[in-house]
Amino acid sequence: MPVNLKQLAELLGLSQTTVSRALNGYPEVNAKTRQRVLKAVRETGYRPNRAAQRLATGKAYSIGLVMPIASGIGSDIHFGEFLAGLAEEAVKHDFHFVLNPSAPEDEEATFRRLAASGNVDALFLAHMRANDPRIAILKSLSIPFVVHGRSIGGPKDYPFLDIDNTAAFYDATRLLIQLGHRRIALINGQEHLAFAIRRKKGVTRALKEWGLDLDETLVHHSVMTDEYGYRSMQRFLKQPDPPTAVLCSSTALALGAVRAINQAGLTVGTDISIIAHDDVLPMLKPENFSVPLTTTRSSLRAAGARVASRLIGGILDRGAYPDQELWRAELIVRASTGPASVKNINSRKRV
Amino acid sequence: MPVNLKQLAELLGLSQTTVSRALNGYPEVNAKTRQRVLKAVRETGYRPNRAAQRLATGKAYSIGLVMPIASGIGSDIHFGEFLAGLAEEAVKHDFHFVLNPSAPEDEEATFRRLAASGNVDALFLAHMRANDPRIAILKSLSIPFVVHGRSIGGPKDYPFLDIDNTAAFYDATRLLIQLGHRRIALINGQEHLAFAIRRKKGVTRALKEWGLDLDETLVHHSVMTDEYGYRSMQRFLKQPDPPTAVLCSSTALALGAVRAINQAGLTVGTDISIIAHDDVLPMLKPENFSVPLTTTRSSLRAAGARVASRLIGGILDRGAYPDQELWRAELIVRASTGPASVKNINSRKRV
DNA sequence: GCGCAAATTCAAAGCGCTTTGAGTTTGCTA
DNA sequence: TAGCAAACTCAAAGCGCTTTGAATTTGCGC
């Protein structure tokens, strides 16, 4: 039988008002009194009743999530991982979720309904596309939100958390160039997604700085699964002048690419270099690849947790968070990258 | 500005009591009055305030979900799909989720905390293992729950929704036997999972009925990804007496298996038959395989929705659901299954 | 020691719903 | 037409918290 405010106040010989204020950090409470209250809370294990708080404050203490059910997104491994981070953080603060599976064409209606329902205090948005129309919709909805990722074009002033995809792939490409690679391929995510566009831009930029051009025949866009990584790599290797290095937008793609490379009788790291972006999925660790993978790393789960923090912090008016965050991915060099030597190129040609 | 009960009652010239009762289906309300109330609800768009309901009834109107973060589960595509079904149904009833990411070793504590928190009315459980200890824990916790899947051994009297895995794989195997196959392989899920055990049992049983034995060298257990399907199939094909047919526990596994088959210069459906279990993942449609896949089909999303229905129905005391449900998977024959002819066997041997 | 502002604390009024216990009608029976 | 049970409807009391507006203390300058 949990104690409630009234009992706690009685126990302390204080009024509910004072106890409530002590707990919620109001300044007009004597420091000693607050200490007494806090102690009593610890001893009794008092936890405020969320339903009552919701009723009294009008806050929902929950976060709305629109879960895309379009092919290849909803049940994407990446979504689960991000969600885990989000949930982890939410649970700490006793926040709930309202998960709204929604087809892309219904998304706008879903947002509106959700915002109007009063069931959520804030919304979360992901899978940004170029010129994503959802940002304008959310801005018009007067409900706080945070975007994971960034659109390209359109309004600039909205809260987001993104990683610097351009920089990550610029850095990765630069490393490859420094190692002597000149023909560099890119196995990327779907073409309409903002992160994929930025990553390609990073590659292009680095090449350009060295006076090189990105060969469009060495760029593939697809859903980021093992399977597509394999197919893309296979096609690259069949080209008359195949790449000596390849960048993959996910470890899943890299898994397939590695298989294609091995199957062609080539060795990762010596014959062909490979760098993948690593979302730190527990299923797919780059260090466990037969040839450990050089990666640009940024934890998706951590991003989820951070987004939740910001959303919750905003709702509770606690802590000041930057409105726009751009995380820098780490470039971690492992065995899958090596110099592009003449010998490599020859051995490759022989296949 | 949404209307509340008081305003609605005023509008109707009724008391809040009567309106509330009319809405909640109490019998002591005149049928005509109830119609009037319902009409007014439609016109005003009245929606009861969940926070107030929670406070008044003591119900949380939410469902607890323990999301396993062990390797290869949490961010599993199957989990996302099931979750989508669950969420879809929950949203309809304005139910929330409390997602609790938890490492397997903390699960018990997580259950207890969740049950004690009063934040959820019911719990959901999945990824059943043989002799799964979590069932006993949940039963002791006096909180309603539904299990997706079934344990093997241990208590029998608990609410579950499962598919008849034994029957599904029995049926699939029987079909293969009828087509003349004698050496049948199984690429299964992880060995400790109940569904995998049952599927293997189904295969064994069918073979036994035809006087055949399951060759243990033709059974692999692993995480159900593309990658492992490929590896398993590759190993099977290297055996001195390779299988003429293979059963896969998921379409992801089948994808890998098909690749290995093609790579070996064989053709699915003529040289080697393949049947996969299809969870109806939007990402991976068996009908879109280059050779459309024969499958045992049962929608994971539908299962999620059903579990949510049962959980919610139980909480609201609405509708009577069976406590234990065993869904029958459909066996859908497509082009990936064909007769095992001598010619096939010969051509296979030549490789 | 007095008076006043600042510092604390408090009682009470909601938040919007459910539900108890009591009051009103209605429909029949006698 | 009185009388009574059945059928409806209602006023009011919570649920556990926040917050307003007022009351009480305390601290200081004179």
Tab-separated table of N, CA and C in Angstrom, chain B residues 252-304:
chain	number	residue	atom	x	y	z
B	252	ALA	N	13.723	-14.466	-43.584
B	252	ALA	CA	15.079	-13.914	-43.608
B	252	ALA	C	16.091	-15.031	-43.820
B	253	LEU	N	15.914	-16.113	-43.066
B	253	LEU	CA	16.777	-17.274	-43.253
B	253	LEU	C	16.673	-17.788	-44.688
B	254	ALA	N	15.447	-17.821	-45.185
B	254	ALA	CA	15.224	-18.349	-46.529
B	254	ALA	C	15.952	-17.516	-47.575
B	255	LEU	N	15.984	-16.226	-47.352
B	255	LEU	CA	16.662	-15.339	-48.290
B	255	LEU	C	18.121	-15.754	-48.431
B	256	GLY	N	18.744	-15.991	-47.304
B	256	GLY	CA	20.132	-16.431	-47.329
B	256	GLY	C	20.271	-17.802	-47.964
B	257	ALA	N	19.357	-18.676	-47.622
B	257	ALA	CA	19.421	-20.039	-48.151
B	257	ALA	C	19.300	-20.029	-49.672
B	258	VAL	N	18.375	-19.231	-50.175
B	258	VAL	CA	18.177	-19.138	-51.619
B	258	VAL	C	19.448	-18.661	-52.293
B	259	ARG	N	20.077	-17.719	-51.656
B	259	ARG	CA	21.313	-17.207	-52.249
B	259	ARG	C	22.375	-18.306	-52.336
B	260	ALA	N	22.495	-19.054	-51.277
B	260	ALA	CA	23.481	-20.141	-51.289
B	260	ALA	C	23.142	-21.164	-52.371
B	261	ILE	N	21.867	-21.432	-52.520
B	261	ILE	CA	21.430	-22.404	-53.530
B	261	ILE	C	21.772	-21.912	-54.925
B	262	ASN	N	21.421	-20.671	-55.187
B	262	ASN	CA	21.708	-20.119	-56.509
B	262	ASN	C	23.196	-20.112	-56.787
B	263	GLN	N	23.927	-19.749	-55.770
B	263	GLN	CA	25.358	-19.653	-55.916
B	263	GLN	C	25.975	-21.006	-56.267
B	264	ALA	N	25.330	-22.051	-55.767
B	264	ALA	CA	25.825	-23.389	-56.065
B	264	ALA	C	25.386	-23.844	-57.455
B	265	GLY	N	24.749	-22.952	-58.163
B	265	GLY	CA	24.321	-23.294	-59.519
B	265	GLY	C	23.040	-24.112	-59.553
B	266	LEU	N	22.346	-24.138	-58.470
B	266	LEU	CA	21.106	-24.914	-58.408
B	266	LEU	C	19.901	-23.998	-58.518
B	267	THR	N	18.775	-24.578	-58.829
B	267	THR	CA	17.556	-23.786	-58.957
B	267	THR	C	16.550	-24.155	-57.873
B	268	VAL	N	16.055	-23.137	-57.230
B	268	VAL	CA	15.044	-23.345	-56.200
B	268	VAL	C	13.761	-23.864	-56.838
B	269	GLY	N	13.192	-24.876	-56.249
B	269	GLY	CA	11.913	-25.392	-56.734
B	269	GLY	C	12.072	-26.595	-57.635
B	270	THR	N	13.162	-26.639	-58.369
B	270	THR	CA	13.373	-27.819	-59.216
B	270	THR	C	14.508	-28.674	-58.646
B	271	ASP	N	15.650	-28.038	-58.395
B	271	ASP	CA	16.756	-28.814	-57.821
B	271	ASP	C	16.581	-29.003	-56.318
B	272	ILE	N	16.182	-27.934	-55.681
B	272	ILE	CA	15.996	-27.980	-54.231
B	272	ILE	C	14.688	-27.288	-53.891
B	273	SER	N	13.903	-27.945	-53.062
B	273	SER	CA	12.658	-27.320	-52.625
B	273	SER	C	12.906	-26.581	-51.330
B	274	ILE	N	12.124	-25.515	-51.129
B	274	ILE	CA	12.308	-24.756	-49.901
B	274	ILE	C	10.949	-24.276	-49.406
B	275	ILE	N	10.749	-24.439	-48.119
B	275	ILE	CA	9.550	-23.914	-47.478
B	275	ILE	C	10.006	-23.081	-46.284
B	276	ALA	N	9.447	-21.893	-46.150
B	276	ALA	CA	9.838	-21.033	-45.031
B	276	ALA	C	8.626	-20.673	-44.206
B	277	HIS	N	8.867	-20.368	-42.962
B	277	HIS	CA	7.770	-19.803	-42.192
B	277	HIS	C	7.740	-18.308	-42.458
B	278	ASP	N	6.551	-17.808	-42.710
B	278	ASP	CA	6.389	-16.408	-43.097
B	278	ASP	C	5.628	-15.657	-42.013
B	279	ASP	N	6.323	-14.701	-41.373
B	279	ASP	CA	5.665	-13.886	-40.346
B	279	ASP	C	4.945	-12.697	-40.953
B	280	VAL	N	4.918	-12.644	-42.271
B	280	VAL	CA	4.309	-11.534	-42.999
B	280	VAL	C	4.985	-10.208	-42.659
B	281	LEU	N	6.265	-10.177	-42.847
B	281	LEU	CA	7.022	-8.947	-42.661
B	281	LEU	C	6.944	-8.136	-43.941
B	282	PRO	N	6.588	-6.881	-43.845
B	282	PRO	CA	6.453	-6.093	-45.072
B	282	PRO	C	7.767	-5.987	-45.839
B	283	MET	N	8.864	-6.175	-45.127
B	283	MET	CA	10.160	-6.073	-45.790
B	283	MET	C	10.467	-7.258	-46.697
B	284	LEU	N	9.909	-8.369	-46.365
B	284	LEU	CA	10.382	-9.609	-46.958
B	284	LEU	C	9.203	-10.458	-47.387
B	285	LYS	N	8.703	-10.207	-48.569
B	285	LYS	CA	7.525	-10.929	-49.016
B	285	LYS	C	7.907	-12.162	-49.809
B	286	PRO	N	7.420	-13.291	-49.397
B	286	PRO	CA	7.780	-14.548	-50.055
B	286	PRO	C	7.339	-14.589	-51.508
B	287	GLU	N	6.279	-13.865	-51.821
B	287	GLU	CA	5.821	-13.887	-53.207
B	287	GLU	C	6.741	-13.082	-54.115
B	288	ASN	N	7.603	-12.263	-53.517
B	288	ASN	CA	8.511	-11.480	-54.335
B	288	ASN	C	9.882	-12.111	-54.508
B	289	PHE	N	10.081	-13.257	-53.944
B	289	PHE	CA	11.346	-13.942	-54.177
B	289	PHE	C	11.421	-14.288	-55.669
B	290	SER	N	12.637	-14.399	-56.178
B	290	SER	CA	12.746	-14.663	-57.617
B	290	SER	C	11.989	-15.946	-57.951
B	291	VAL	N	12.117	-16.950	-57.115
B	291	VAL	CA	11.182	-18.073	-57.180
B	291	VAL	C	10.266	-17.931	-55.964
B	292	PRO	N	9.000	-17.609	-56.187
B	292	PRO	CA	8.109	-17.360	-55.055
B	292	PRO	C	8.119	-18.533	-54.074
B	293	LEU	N	8.107	-18.181	-52.809
B	293	LEU	CA	8.374	-19.147	-51.757
B	293	LEU	C	7.092	-19.807	-51.241
B	294	THR	N	7.143	-21.111	-51.135
B	294	THR	CA	6.094	-21.817	-50.410
B	294	THR	C	6.288	-21.524	-48.922
B	295	THR	N	5.207	-21.185	-48.234
B	295	THR	CA	5.380	-20.800	-46.822
B	295	THR	C	4.285	-21.343	-45.918
B	296	THR	N	4.630	-21.398	-44.641
B	296	THR	CA	3.607	-21.525	-43.601
B	296	THR	C	3.434	-20.115	-43.088
B	297	ARG	N	2.231	-19.602	-43.189
B	297	ARG	CA	2.068	-18.180	-42.932
B	297	ARG	C	1.218	-17.872	-41.711
B	298	SER	N	1.683	-16.924	-40.931
B	298	SER	CA	0.888	-16.414	-39.813
B	298	SER	C	1.396	-15.026	-39.475
B	299	SER	N	0.522	-14.066	-39.537
B	299	SER	CA	0.955	-12.673	-39.393
B	299	SER	C	1.331	-12.323	-37.964
B	300	LEU	N	2.550	-11.856	-37.838
B	300	LEU	CA	3.056	-11.445	-36.533
B	300	LEU	C	2.340	-10.178	-36.078
B	301	ARG	N	2.068	-9.330	-37.016
B	301	ARG	CA	1.384	-8.090	-36.665
B	301	ARG	C	-0.021	-8.378	-36.153
B	302	ALA	N	-0.686	-9.306	-36.822
B	302	ALA	CA	-2.029	-9.684	-36.368
B	302	ALA	C	-1.966	-10.266	-34.967
B	303	ALA	N	-0.917	-11.034	-34.719
B	303	ALA	CA	-0.763	-11.600	-33.380
B	303	ALA	C	-0.595	-10.486	-32.361
B	304	GLY	N	0.201	-9.490	-32.710
B	304	GLY	CA	0.391	-8.354	-31.811
B	304	GLY	C	-0.932	-7.666	-31.515
